[in-house]
mmCIF file of C-alpha atoms in Angstrom:
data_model
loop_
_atom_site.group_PDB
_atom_site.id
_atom_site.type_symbol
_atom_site.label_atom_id
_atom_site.label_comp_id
_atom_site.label_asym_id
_atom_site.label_seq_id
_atom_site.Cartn_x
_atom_site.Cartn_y
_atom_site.Cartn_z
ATOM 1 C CA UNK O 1 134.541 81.411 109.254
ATOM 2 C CA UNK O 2 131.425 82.972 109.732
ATOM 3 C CA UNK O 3 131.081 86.517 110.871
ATOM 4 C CA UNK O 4 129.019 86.315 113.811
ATOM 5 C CA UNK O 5 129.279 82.463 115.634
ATOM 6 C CA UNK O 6 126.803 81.683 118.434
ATOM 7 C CA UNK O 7 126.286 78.387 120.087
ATOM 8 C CA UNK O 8 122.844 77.124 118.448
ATOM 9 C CA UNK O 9 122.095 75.339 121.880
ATOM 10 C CA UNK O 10 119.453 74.383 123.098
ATOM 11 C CA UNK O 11 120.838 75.442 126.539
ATOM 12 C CA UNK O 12 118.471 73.843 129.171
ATOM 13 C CA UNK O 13 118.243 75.440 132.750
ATOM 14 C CA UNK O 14 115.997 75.360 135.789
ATOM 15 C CA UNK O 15 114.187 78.496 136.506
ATOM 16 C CA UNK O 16 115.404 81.223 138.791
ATOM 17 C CA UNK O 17 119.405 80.286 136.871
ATOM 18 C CA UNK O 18 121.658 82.944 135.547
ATOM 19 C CA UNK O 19 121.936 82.725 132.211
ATOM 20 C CA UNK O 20 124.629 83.738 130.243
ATOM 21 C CA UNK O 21 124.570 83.534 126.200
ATOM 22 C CA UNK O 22 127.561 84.976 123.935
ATOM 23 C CA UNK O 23 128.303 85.330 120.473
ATOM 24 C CA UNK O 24 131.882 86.114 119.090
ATOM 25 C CA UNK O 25 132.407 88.242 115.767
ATOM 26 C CA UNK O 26 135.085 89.018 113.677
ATOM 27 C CA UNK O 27 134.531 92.048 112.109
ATOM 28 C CA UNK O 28 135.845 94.879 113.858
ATOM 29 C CA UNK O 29 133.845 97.272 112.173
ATOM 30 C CA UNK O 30 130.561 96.146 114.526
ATOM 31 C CA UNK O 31 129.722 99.156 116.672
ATOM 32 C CA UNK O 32 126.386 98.386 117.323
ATOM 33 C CA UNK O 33 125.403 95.439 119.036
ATOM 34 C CA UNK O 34 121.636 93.884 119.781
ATOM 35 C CA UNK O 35 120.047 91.008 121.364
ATOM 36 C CA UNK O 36 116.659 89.952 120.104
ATOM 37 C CA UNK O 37 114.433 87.226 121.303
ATOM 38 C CA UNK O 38 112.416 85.001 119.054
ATOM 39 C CA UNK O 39 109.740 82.761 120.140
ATOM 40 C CA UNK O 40 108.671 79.855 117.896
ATOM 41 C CA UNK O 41 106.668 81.145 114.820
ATOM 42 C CA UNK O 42 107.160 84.968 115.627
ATOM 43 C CA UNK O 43 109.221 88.171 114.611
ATOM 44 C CA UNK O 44 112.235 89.059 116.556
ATOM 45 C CA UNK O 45 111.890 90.931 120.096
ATOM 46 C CA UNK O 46 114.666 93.370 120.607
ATOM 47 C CA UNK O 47 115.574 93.114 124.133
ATOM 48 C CA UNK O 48 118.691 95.209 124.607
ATOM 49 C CA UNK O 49 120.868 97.953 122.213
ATOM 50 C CA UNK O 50 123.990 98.742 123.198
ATOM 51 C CA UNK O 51 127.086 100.843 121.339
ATOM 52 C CA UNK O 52 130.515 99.885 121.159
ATOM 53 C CA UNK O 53 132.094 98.562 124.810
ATOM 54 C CA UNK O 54 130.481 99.140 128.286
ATOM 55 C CA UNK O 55 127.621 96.999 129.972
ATOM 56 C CA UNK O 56 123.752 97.807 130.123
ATOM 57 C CA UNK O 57 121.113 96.399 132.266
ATOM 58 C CA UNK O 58 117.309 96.534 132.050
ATOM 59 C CA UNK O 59 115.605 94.747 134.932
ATOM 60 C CA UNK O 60 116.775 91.199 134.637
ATOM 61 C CA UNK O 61 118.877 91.313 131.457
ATOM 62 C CA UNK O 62 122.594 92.933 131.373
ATOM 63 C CA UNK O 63 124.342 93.153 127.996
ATOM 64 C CA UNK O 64 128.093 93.297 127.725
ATOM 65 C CA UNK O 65 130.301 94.170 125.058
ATOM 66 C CA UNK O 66 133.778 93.713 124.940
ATOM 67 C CA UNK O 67 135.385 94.933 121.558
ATOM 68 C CA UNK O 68 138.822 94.170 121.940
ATOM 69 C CA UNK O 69 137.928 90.699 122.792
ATOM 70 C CA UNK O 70 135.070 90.764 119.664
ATOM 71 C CA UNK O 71 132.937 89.092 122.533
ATOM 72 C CA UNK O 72 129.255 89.941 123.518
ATOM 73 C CA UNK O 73 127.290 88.515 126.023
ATOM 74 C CA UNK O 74 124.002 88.670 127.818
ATOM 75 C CA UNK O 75 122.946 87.807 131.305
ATOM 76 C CA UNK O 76 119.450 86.700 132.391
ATOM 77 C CA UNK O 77 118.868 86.575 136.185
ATOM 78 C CA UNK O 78 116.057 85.006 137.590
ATOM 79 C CA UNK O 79 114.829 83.025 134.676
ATOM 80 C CA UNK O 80 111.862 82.058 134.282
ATOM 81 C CA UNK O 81 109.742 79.579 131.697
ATOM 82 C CA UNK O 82 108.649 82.280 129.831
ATOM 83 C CA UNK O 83 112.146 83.090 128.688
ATOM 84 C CA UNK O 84 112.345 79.844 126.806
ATOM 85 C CA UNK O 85 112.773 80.928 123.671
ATOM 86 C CA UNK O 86 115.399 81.317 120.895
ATOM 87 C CA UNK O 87 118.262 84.450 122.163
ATOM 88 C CA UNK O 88 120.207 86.015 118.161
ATOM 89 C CA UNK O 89 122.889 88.168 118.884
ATOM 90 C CA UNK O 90 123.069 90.976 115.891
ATOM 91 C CA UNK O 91 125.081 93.884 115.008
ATOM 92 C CA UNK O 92 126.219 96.195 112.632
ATOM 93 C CA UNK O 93 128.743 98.743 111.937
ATOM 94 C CA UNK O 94 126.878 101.851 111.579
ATOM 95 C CA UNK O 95 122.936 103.209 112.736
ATOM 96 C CA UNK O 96 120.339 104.096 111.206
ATOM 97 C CA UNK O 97 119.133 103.407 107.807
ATOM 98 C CA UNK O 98 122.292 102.008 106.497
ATOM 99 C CA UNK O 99 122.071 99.799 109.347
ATOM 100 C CA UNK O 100 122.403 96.261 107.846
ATOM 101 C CA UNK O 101 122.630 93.400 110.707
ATOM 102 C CA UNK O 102 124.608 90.524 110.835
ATOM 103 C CA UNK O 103 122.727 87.827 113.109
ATOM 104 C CA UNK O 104 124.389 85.141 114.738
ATOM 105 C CA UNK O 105 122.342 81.566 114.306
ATOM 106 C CA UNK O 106 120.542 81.629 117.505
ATOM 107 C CA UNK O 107 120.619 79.771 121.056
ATOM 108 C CA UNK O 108 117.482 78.153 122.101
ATOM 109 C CA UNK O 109 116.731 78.457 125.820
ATOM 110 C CA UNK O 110 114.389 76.477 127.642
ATOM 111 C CA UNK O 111 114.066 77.241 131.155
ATOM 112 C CA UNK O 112 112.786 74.473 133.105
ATOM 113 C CA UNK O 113 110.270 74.362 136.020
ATOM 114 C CA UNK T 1 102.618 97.103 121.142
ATOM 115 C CA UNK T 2 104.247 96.229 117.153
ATOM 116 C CA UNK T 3 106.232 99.226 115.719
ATOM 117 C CA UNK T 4 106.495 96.997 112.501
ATOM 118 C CA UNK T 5 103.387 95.848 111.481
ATOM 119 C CA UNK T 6 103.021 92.477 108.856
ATOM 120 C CA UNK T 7 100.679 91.161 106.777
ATOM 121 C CA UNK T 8 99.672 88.591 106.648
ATOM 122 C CA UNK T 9 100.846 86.178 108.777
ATOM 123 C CA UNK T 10 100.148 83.021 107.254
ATOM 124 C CA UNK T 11 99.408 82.760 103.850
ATOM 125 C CA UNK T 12 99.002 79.094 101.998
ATOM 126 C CA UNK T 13 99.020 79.767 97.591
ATOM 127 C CA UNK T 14 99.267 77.121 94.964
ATOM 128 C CA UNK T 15 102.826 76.758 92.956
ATOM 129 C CA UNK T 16 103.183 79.546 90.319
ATOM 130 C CA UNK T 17 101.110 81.829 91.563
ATOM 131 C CA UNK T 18 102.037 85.174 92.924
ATOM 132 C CA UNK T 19 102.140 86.127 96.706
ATOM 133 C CA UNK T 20 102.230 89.630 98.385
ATOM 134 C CA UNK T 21 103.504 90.287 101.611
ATOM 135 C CA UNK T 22 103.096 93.743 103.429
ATOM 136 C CA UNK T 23 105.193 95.323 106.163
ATOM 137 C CA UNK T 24 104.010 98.587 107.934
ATOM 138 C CA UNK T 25 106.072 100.944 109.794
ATOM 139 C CA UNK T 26 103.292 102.433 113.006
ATOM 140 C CA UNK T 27 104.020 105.783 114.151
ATOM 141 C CA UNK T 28 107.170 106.337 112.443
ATOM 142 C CA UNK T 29 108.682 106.687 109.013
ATOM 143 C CA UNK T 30 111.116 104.540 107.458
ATOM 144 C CA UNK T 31 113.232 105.324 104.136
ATOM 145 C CA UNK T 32 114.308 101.947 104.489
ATOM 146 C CA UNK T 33 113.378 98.808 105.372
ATOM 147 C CA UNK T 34 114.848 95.043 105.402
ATOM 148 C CA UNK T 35 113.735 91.867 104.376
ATOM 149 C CA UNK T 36 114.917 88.566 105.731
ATOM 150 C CA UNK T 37 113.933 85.180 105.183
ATOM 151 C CA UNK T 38 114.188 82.103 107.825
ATOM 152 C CA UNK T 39 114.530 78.319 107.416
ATOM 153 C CA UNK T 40 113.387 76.634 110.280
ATOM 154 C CA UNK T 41 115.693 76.284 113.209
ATOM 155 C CA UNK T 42 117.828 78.653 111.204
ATOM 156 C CA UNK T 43 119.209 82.337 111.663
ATOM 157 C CA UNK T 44 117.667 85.267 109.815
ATOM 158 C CA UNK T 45 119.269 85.872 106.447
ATOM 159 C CA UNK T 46 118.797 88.707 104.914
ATOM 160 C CA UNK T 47 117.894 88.993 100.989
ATOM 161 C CA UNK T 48 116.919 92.872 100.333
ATOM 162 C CA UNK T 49 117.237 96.201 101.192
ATOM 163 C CA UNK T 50 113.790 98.291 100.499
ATOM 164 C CA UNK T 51 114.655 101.615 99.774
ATOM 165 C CA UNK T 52 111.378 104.340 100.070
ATOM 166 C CA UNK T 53 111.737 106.461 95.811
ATOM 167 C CA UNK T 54 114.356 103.785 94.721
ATOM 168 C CA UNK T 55 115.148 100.424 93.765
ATOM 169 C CA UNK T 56 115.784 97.589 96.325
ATOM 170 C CA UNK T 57 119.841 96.363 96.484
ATOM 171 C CA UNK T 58 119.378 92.811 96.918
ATOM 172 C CA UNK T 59 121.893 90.690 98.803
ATOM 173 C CA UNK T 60 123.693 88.065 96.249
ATOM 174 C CA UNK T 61 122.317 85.023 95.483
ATOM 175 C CA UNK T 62 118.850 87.011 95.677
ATOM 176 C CA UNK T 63 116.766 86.977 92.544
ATOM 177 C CA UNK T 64 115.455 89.750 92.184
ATOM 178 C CA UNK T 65 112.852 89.065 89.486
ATOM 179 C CA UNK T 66 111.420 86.440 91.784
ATOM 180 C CA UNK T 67 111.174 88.568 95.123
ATOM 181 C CA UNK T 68 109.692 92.127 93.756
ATOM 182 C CA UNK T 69 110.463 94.448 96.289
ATOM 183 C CA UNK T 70 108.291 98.073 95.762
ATOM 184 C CA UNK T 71 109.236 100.771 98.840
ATOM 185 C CA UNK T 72 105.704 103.106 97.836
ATOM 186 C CA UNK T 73 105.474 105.140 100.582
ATOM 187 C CA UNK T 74 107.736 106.136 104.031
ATOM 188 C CA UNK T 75 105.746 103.626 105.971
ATOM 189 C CA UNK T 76 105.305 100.828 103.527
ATOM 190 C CA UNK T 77 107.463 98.294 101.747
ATOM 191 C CA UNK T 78 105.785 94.839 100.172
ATOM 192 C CA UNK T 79 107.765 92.042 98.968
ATOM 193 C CA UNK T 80 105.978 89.883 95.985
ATOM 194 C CA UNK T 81 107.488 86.518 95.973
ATOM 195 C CA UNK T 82 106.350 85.747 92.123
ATOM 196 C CA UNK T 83 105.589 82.243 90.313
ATOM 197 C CA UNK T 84 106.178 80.692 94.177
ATOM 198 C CA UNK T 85 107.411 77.118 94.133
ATOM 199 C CA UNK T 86 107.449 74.909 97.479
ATOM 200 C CA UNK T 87 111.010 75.657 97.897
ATOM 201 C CA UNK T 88 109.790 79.387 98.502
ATOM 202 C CA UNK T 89 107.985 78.443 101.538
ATOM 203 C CA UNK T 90 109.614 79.825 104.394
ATOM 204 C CA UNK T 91 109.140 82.904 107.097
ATOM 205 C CA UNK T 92 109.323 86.408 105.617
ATOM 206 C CA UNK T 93 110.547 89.046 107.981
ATOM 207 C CA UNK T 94 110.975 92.552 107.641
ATOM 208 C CA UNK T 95 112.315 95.266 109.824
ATOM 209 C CA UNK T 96 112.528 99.283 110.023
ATOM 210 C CA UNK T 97 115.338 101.821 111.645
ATOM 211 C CA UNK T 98 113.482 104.247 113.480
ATOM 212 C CA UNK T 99 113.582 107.668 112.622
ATOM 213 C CA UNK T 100 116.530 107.969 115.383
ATOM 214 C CA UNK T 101 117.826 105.060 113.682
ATOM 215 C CA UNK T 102 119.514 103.924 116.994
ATOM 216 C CA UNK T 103 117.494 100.911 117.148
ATOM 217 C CA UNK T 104 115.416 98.227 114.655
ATOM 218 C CA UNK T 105 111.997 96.824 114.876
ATOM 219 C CA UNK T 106 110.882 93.411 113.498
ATOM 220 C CA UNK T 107 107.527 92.836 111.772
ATOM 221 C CA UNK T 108 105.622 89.810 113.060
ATOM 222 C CA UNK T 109 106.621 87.584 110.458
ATOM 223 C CA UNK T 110 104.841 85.960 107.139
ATOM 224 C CA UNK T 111 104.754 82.358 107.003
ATOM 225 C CA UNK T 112 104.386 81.161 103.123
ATOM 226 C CA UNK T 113 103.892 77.746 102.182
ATOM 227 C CA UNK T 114 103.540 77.334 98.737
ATOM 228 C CA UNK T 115 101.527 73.594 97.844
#
């Protein structure tokens, strides 16, 4: 079983949908948790950080963590084309510089007009 | 704008010769730094950690006589992938902590392809 699982997709939507990606972990050491955004041929984006449980939104992205249920997820509201892109969960169990991430495998999104 | 600067981006050398791939840290110094390599379609894996005055710990399965990993200053780590061979072409990421260390910045990304 892999640490970090995350549906590879692709998840297709039209735009202005709420999308909702998740990854499930079992390592209950994971504190930190991060969503990055890749587009094809790039670096990751980080898009939202967020310790241990609780929700956090940044215009129209919310991130949720629930650590009893090892379950992260976040929303997208509004989508739009220019979201279509590949979504990795990550996270690690401590900050800083002995912060080592585990990365789920990725969903590719493509938002449709 | 990039916290984590990479170069270069794309880089194209002939089997058995020896690339060099930089990664920057702008405006902020990092003791350590990550390096991660990606198949296509696949999720980042990572094969080092750079660590600024010391040796790299490389992740198993990591050789680290092939990919040379030298931390020389707080903003710069370079990975030298040596005597490349086609299976060696892939993307080369790396990423920093910032000095807070609450949050991680990706590089750009190298792509290698090694003919």
């Amino acid at each position: 079983q892999k640490e970090v699982e995350q549906d590879p997709g692709p998840l297709s939507v039209p735009e202005g949908a709420i999308v909702s990606l998740n990854c499930t972990y079992s390592n209950s050491a994971f504190q930190y948790f991060m969503w990055y955004r890749q587009y094809s041929r790039k670096g990751p984006e980080l898009l939202m950080y967020t310790y241990s449980s609780g929700n956090k939104e940044d215009g129209r992205f919310t991130a949720q963590v629930d650590k009893s249920s090892k379950y992260i997820s976040l929303f997208i509201r509004d989508s739009q084309p220019s979201d279509s892109a590949t979504y990795l969960c990550a996270m690690s169990a401590s900050a800083g510089t002995a912060s080592k991430l585990t990365f789920g495998t990725g969903t590719r999104l493509q938002v449709t007009l | 704008g990039a916290v984590v600067s990479q170069h270069p981006s794309w880089v194209i050398c002939k089997s058995g010769t020896s690339v060099k791939i930089e990664c920057r840290s702008l405006d902020f110094q990092a003791t350590t730094m990550f390096w991660y390599r990606q198949f296509p379609k696949q999720s980042l894996m990572l094969m080092a950690t750079s660590n600024e005055g010391s040796k790299a710990t490389y992740e198993q399965g990591v050789e680290k006589d092939k990919f040379l990993i030298n931390h020389a200053s707080l903003t710069l780590s370079t990975l030298t992938v040596t005597s490349a061979h086609p299976e060696d072409s892939s993307f080369y990421i790396c990423s920093a902590p910032t000095s807070s260390g609450n949050t991680i910045y990706f590089g750009e990304g190298s792509w290698l392809t090694v003919v």
